[in-house]
Amino acid sequence: MFEKNLHDLVRGIRTNKNNEAKFISACIEETRNEIKTDNMTLKCQGITKLVYLQMLGYDMSWSNFNTIEVMSATKFTFKRVGYLAASQSFHENTDLLMLATNMIRKDLCSVNQYESSLALTGLACFVSHELARDLSSDLMTLISSSRPFIRKKAILTMYKVLLKFPDALRPAFPRIKEKLDDPDPGVQCAAVNVICELARKNPKNYISLAPVLFKNVNKLLK
C-alpha cells in the first residue's frame, strides 16, 4: 500500500519537475495514511519524509502528535527520527509539548547515553517555559553525570533552560561553576561558554570567577 520511502520521494521530486506540486501533494496524502497506522516502521517512514518536505518549505505541524508518538518509540532508530522531527518543527508555543514532559524526562534519565543525548539536543531546540521549569532539576542531575559527553551537553542545554526559566539559575550555577575544574576539557569549555554568555547580561555577578577563567585559558595555551 505504501511504496515511497525517503529515497523514492527525493527521486520522484527530481523526476517530476514539471508537476512537482502535484507529486508532493500526492506524497503528503500517502504520508497522512502512513503516520495514522499502528505500524511504527511506517509511521517513522512517514515522519522522515515530512522532515524532508519541511526543509522544502512545507508545513508539518499537523503531524505533531504523530511526531511525539515516534519520539516515544522504544527502538532507538525510530526515537532518533522523532527527536529530529521535533527539533525541526516544534517551538516553545507548540501546544502538544505539555504531553511530552514525562517522556522527555524518561529519556533524559535513561541509562543509555545516546537516548539522553537525543533528549538534551531536542530540549535545547524547543524548550518552553513550562518544560524548563519541570525539567531543570533533571538537567542539574545530568550536569554531574559520570559521562563527560552527557555532562557537556547538559551544561549547554542548561543555558537554554535558564533563558526560559531564570529561577533555575540560583540552584544550577554552583554545579556549572564546579565544572570549570572538570577533568574533561570539553566539559570545561562548555562551562566557560555558558558562564560567558550569562556574564553578558550581568558582568558584575561573575567578576569573582575571573581568576579561574584565566587559569583555564592558560591551561589551553600550554
Short mmCIF file of C-alpha atoms in Angstrom, two decimals:
data_model
loop_
_atom_site.label_atom_id
_atom_site.label_comp_id
_atom_site.label_asym_id
_atom_site.label_seq_id
_atom_site.Cartn_x
_atom_site.Cartn_y
_atom_site.Cartn_z
CA MET A 1 0.00 0.00 0.00
CA PHE A 2 2.76 2.46 0.96
CA GLU A 3 5.52 2.38 -1.63
CA LYS A 4 7.50 5.59 -1.31
CA ASN A 5 10.34 5.77 1.20
CA LEU A 6 12.54 8.85 1.55
CA HIS A 7 14.77 7.87 -1.37
CA ASP A 8 11.73 7.37 -3.60
CA LEU A 9 10.38 10.76 -2.54
CA VAL A 10 13.63 12.57 -3.37
CA ARG A 11 13.98 10.74 -6.67
CA GLY A 12 10.34 11.45 -7.53
CA ILE A 13 10.70 15.17 -6.87
CA ARG A 14 13.72 15.30 -9.15
CA THR A 15 11.96 13.48 -11.97
CA ASN A 16 8.68 15.42 -11.66
CA LYS A 17 9.97 18.95 -12.06
CA ASN A 18 7.05 19.93 -14.25
CA ASN A 19 4.47 18.54 -11.82
CA GLU A 20 6.35 18.88 -8.56
CA ALA A 21 3.46 20.39 -6.56
CA LYS A 22 1.07 17.65 -7.68
CA PHE A 23 3.59 14.91 -6.92
CA ILE A 24 4.34 16.29 -3.45
CA SER A 25 0.62 16.71 -2.71
CA ALA A 26 0.08 13.03 -3.51
CA CYS A 27 3.04 12.08 -1.30
CA ILE A 28 1.66 14.10 1.60
CA GLU A 29 -1.68 12.32 1.33
CA GLU A 30 0.11 8.98 1.34
CA THR A 31 2.12 10.10 4.35
CA ARG A 32 -1.05 11.09 6.23
CA ASN A 33 -2.13 7.47 5.99
CA GLU A 34 1.28 6.15 6.98
CA ILE A 35 1.51 8.08 10.22
CA LYS A 36 -2.01 7.02 11.25
CA THR A 37 -1.10 3.33 11.23
CA ASP A 38 -0.08 1.33 14.29
CA ASN A 39 2.98 0.10 12.42
CA MET A 40 5.86 2.10 13.91
CA THR A 41 8.09 1.40 10.91
CA LEU A 42 5.59 3.01 8.54
CA LYS A 43 4.90 5.83 10.99
CA CYS A 44 8.62 6.55 11.23
CA GLN A 45 8.97 6.41 7.44
CA GLY A 46 6.18 8.96 7.11
CA ILE A 47 7.73 11.33 9.66
CA THR A 48 11.10 11.04 7.89
CA LYS A 49 9.52 12.18 4.63
CA LEU A 50 7.74 15.05 6.36
CA VAL A 51 11.04 16.23 7.84
CA TYR A 52 12.45 16.39 4.32
CA LEU A 53 9.39 18.15 2.95
CA GLN A 54 9.51 20.71 5.72
CA MET A 55 13.03 21.59 4.63
CA LEU A 56 11.49 22.38 1.24
CA GLY A 57 9.02 24.76 2.92
CA TYR A 58 6.01 22.52 3.53
CA ASP A 59 4.22 22.67 6.88
CA MET A 60 4.32 19.54 9.05
CA SER A 61 2.79 20.96 12.22
CA TRP A 62 -0.35 18.89 11.59
CA SER A 63 1.72 15.79 12.41
CA ASN A 64 2.97 16.97 15.82
CA PHE A 65 1.07 14.30 17.75
CA ASN A 66 2.46 11.58 15.50
CA THR A 67 5.94 13.02 15.96
CA ILE A 68 5.55 12.60 19.73
CA GLU A 69 4.46 9.01 19.13
CA VAL A 70 7.68 8.32 17.23
CA MET A 71 9.73 10.11 19.91
CA SER A 72 8.30 7.68 22.45
CA ALA A 73 9.30 4.59 20.45
CA THR A 74 11.46 2.06 22.27
CA LYS A 75 13.67 1.44 19.23
CA PHE A 76 16.49 3.98 19.14
CA THR A 77 16.49 4.43 15.35
CA PHE A 78 12.80 5.40 15.49
CA LYS A 79 13.25 7.63 18.52
CA ARG A 80 16.07 9.46 16.74
CA VAL A 81 13.78 10.31 13.82
CA GLY A 82 11.12 11.57 16.24
CA TYR A 83 13.51 13.90 18.01
CA LEU A 84 14.90 15.15 14.70
CA ALA A 85 11.37 16.00 13.56
CA ALA A 86 10.58 17.67 16.89
CA SER A 87 13.81 19.69 16.80
CA GLN A 88 12.90 20.92 13.36
CA SER A 89 9.20 21.61 13.75
CA PHE A 90 8.45 22.17 17.46
CA HIS A 91 8.84 25.54 19.16
CA GLU A 92 8.11 26.92 22.61
CA ASN A 93 4.46 27.61 21.72
CA THR A 94 3.72 24.11 20.44
CA ASP A 95 0.65 23.10 22.47
CA LEU A 96 1.38 19.38 22.47
CA LEU A 97 4.71 19.84 24.25
CA MET A 98 2.95 19.51 27.60
CA LEU A 99 2.13 15.92 26.64
CA ALA A 100 5.81 15.12 26.15
CA THR A 101 7.19 16.28 29.52
CA ASN A 102 7.30 12.87 31.19
CA MET A 103 8.58 11.18 28.05
CA ILE A 104 11.43 13.67 27.72
CA ARG A 105 12.25 13.25 31.41
CA LYS A 106 12.38 9.49 30.94
CA ASP A 107 14.80 9.86 28.02
CA LEU A 108 16.93 12.40 29.88
CA CYS A 109 17.33 9.95 32.76
CA SER A 110 17.88 6.92 30.54
CA VAL A 111 20.86 4.67 31.27
CA ASN A 112 21.50 4.79 27.52
CA GLN A 113 23.67 7.86 26.96
CA TYR A 114 22.52 8.16 23.36
CA GLU A 115 18.88 8.47 24.42
CA SER A 116 19.90 11.08 26.98
CA SER A 117 21.80 12.91 24.27
CA LEU A 118 18.77 12.91 21.96
CA ALA A 119 16.60 14.38 24.68
CA LEU A 120 19.18 17.05 25.53
CA THR A 121 19.58 18.07 21.90
CA GLY A 122 15.84 18.20 21.31
CA LEU A 123 15.12 20.09 24.51
CA ALA A 124 17.65 22.77 23.55
CA CYS A 125 15.74 23.31 20.30
CA PHE A 126 12.16 23.51 21.56
CA VAL A 127 12.33 24.22 25.30
CA SER A 128 9.43 26.26 26.64
CA HIS A 129 8.95 27.96 30.00
CA GLU A 130 6.95 25.00 31.28
CA LEU A 131 9.46 22.40 30.10
CA ALA A 132 12.33 24.44 31.54
CA ARG A 133 10.57 24.68 34.89
CA ASP A 134 9.65 20.99 35.04
CA LEU A 135 12.93 19.55 33.76
CA SER A 136 15.55 21.89 35.24
CA SER A 137 16.18 19.61 38.22
CA ASP A 138 16.78 16.66 35.90
CA LEU A 139 19.32 18.69 33.95
CA MET A 140 21.13 19.61 37.17
CA THR A 141 21.48 15.91 37.90
CA LEU A 142 22.90 15.28 34.42
CA ILE A 143 25.50 18.03 34.90
CA SER A 144 27.04 15.69 37.48
CA SER A 145 26.80 12.62 35.22
CA SER A 146 29.71 10.17 35.22
CA ARG A 147 29.84 10.51 31.41
CA PRO A 148 31.74 13.58 30.12
CA PHE A 149 29.67 13.51 26.90
CA ILE A 150 26.45 13.93 28.87
CA ARG A 151 27.90 16.50 31.31
CA LYS A 152 28.95 18.70 28.41
CA LYS A 153 25.58 18.56 26.66
CA ALA A 154 23.68 19.05 29.92
CA ILE A 155 25.62 22.24 30.70
CA LEU A 156 24.97 23.68 27.25
CA THR A 157 21.28 22.74 27.36
CA MET A 158 21.00 24.28 30.82
CA TYR A 159 21.81 27.66 29.29
CA LYS A 160 18.74 27.36 27.04
CA VAL A 161 16.69 26.35 30.08
CA LEU A 162 17.92 29.38 32.05
CA LEU A 163 16.79 31.69 29.26
CA LYS A 164 13.23 30.38 29.64
CA PHE A 165 13.25 29.83 33.41
CA PRO A 166 15.72 32.21 35.13
CA ASP A 167 14.67 30.98 38.59
CA ALA A 168 16.75 27.86 37.94
CA LEU A 169 19.97 29.89 37.90
CA ARG A 170 20.43 30.01 41.68
CA PRO A 171 20.45 26.22 42.21
CA ALA A 172 22.14 25.46 38.86
CA PHE A 173 25.03 27.93 38.97
CA PRO A 174 27.12 26.16 41.67
CA ARG A 175 27.07 22.98 39.57
CA ILE A 176 28.08 24.85 36.42
CA LYS A 177 30.84 26.60 38.35
CA GLU A 178 32.19 23.25 39.59
CA LYS A 179 32.66 22.13 36.01
CA LEU A 180 35.25 24.84 35.42
CA ASP A 181 37.60 22.36 37.10
CA ASP A 182 36.21 19.27 35.38
CA PRO A 183 38.88 16.78 34.28
CA ASP A 184 37.39 16.71 30.78
CA PRO A 185 38.40 19.73 28.64
CA GLY A 186 35.15 19.57 26.64
CA VAL A 187 33.11 19.93 29.82
CA GLN A 188 35.34 22.81 30.94
CA CYS A 189 34.81 24.61 27.64
CA ALA A 190 31.03 24.13 27.89
CA ALA A 191 31.02 25.63 31.40
CA VAL A 192 33.17 28.58 30.26
CA ASN A 193 30.85 29.24 27.32
CA VAL A 194 27.73 29.23 29.47
CA ILE A 195 29.27 31.48 32.12
CA CYS A 196 30.49 33.93 29.47
CA GLU A 197 27.01 34.10 27.97
CA LEU A 198 25.46 34.66 31.39
CA ALA A 199 28.03 37.36 32.13
CA ARG A 200 26.93 39.33 29.06
CA LYS A 201 23.73 40.26 30.90
CA ASN A 202 25.17 40.99 34.32
CA PRO A 203 29.01 41.02 34.35
CA LYS A 204 29.28 42.12 38.00
CA ASN A 205 27.95 38.80 39.24
CA TYR A 206 30.77 36.87 37.60
CA ILE A 207 33.85 39.01 38.28
CA SER A 208 34.89 36.65 41.09
CA LEU A 209 35.34 33.89 38.52
CA ALA A 210 37.98 35.82 36.57
CA PRO A 211 40.97 34.01 38.22
CA VAL A 212 39.51 30.59 37.47
CA LEU A 213 38.76 31.52 33.88
CA PHE A 214 42.26 32.95 33.48
CA LYS A 215 43.76 29.72 34.83
CA ASN A 216 41.74 27.67 32.34
CA VAL A 217 42.85 29.85 29.43
CA ASN A 218 46.48 29.34 30.45
CA LYS A 219 45.95 25.57 30.52
CA LEU A 220 44.64 25.65 26.98
CA LEU A 221 47.58 27.72 25.75
CA LYS A 222 50.19 25.36 27.20
#
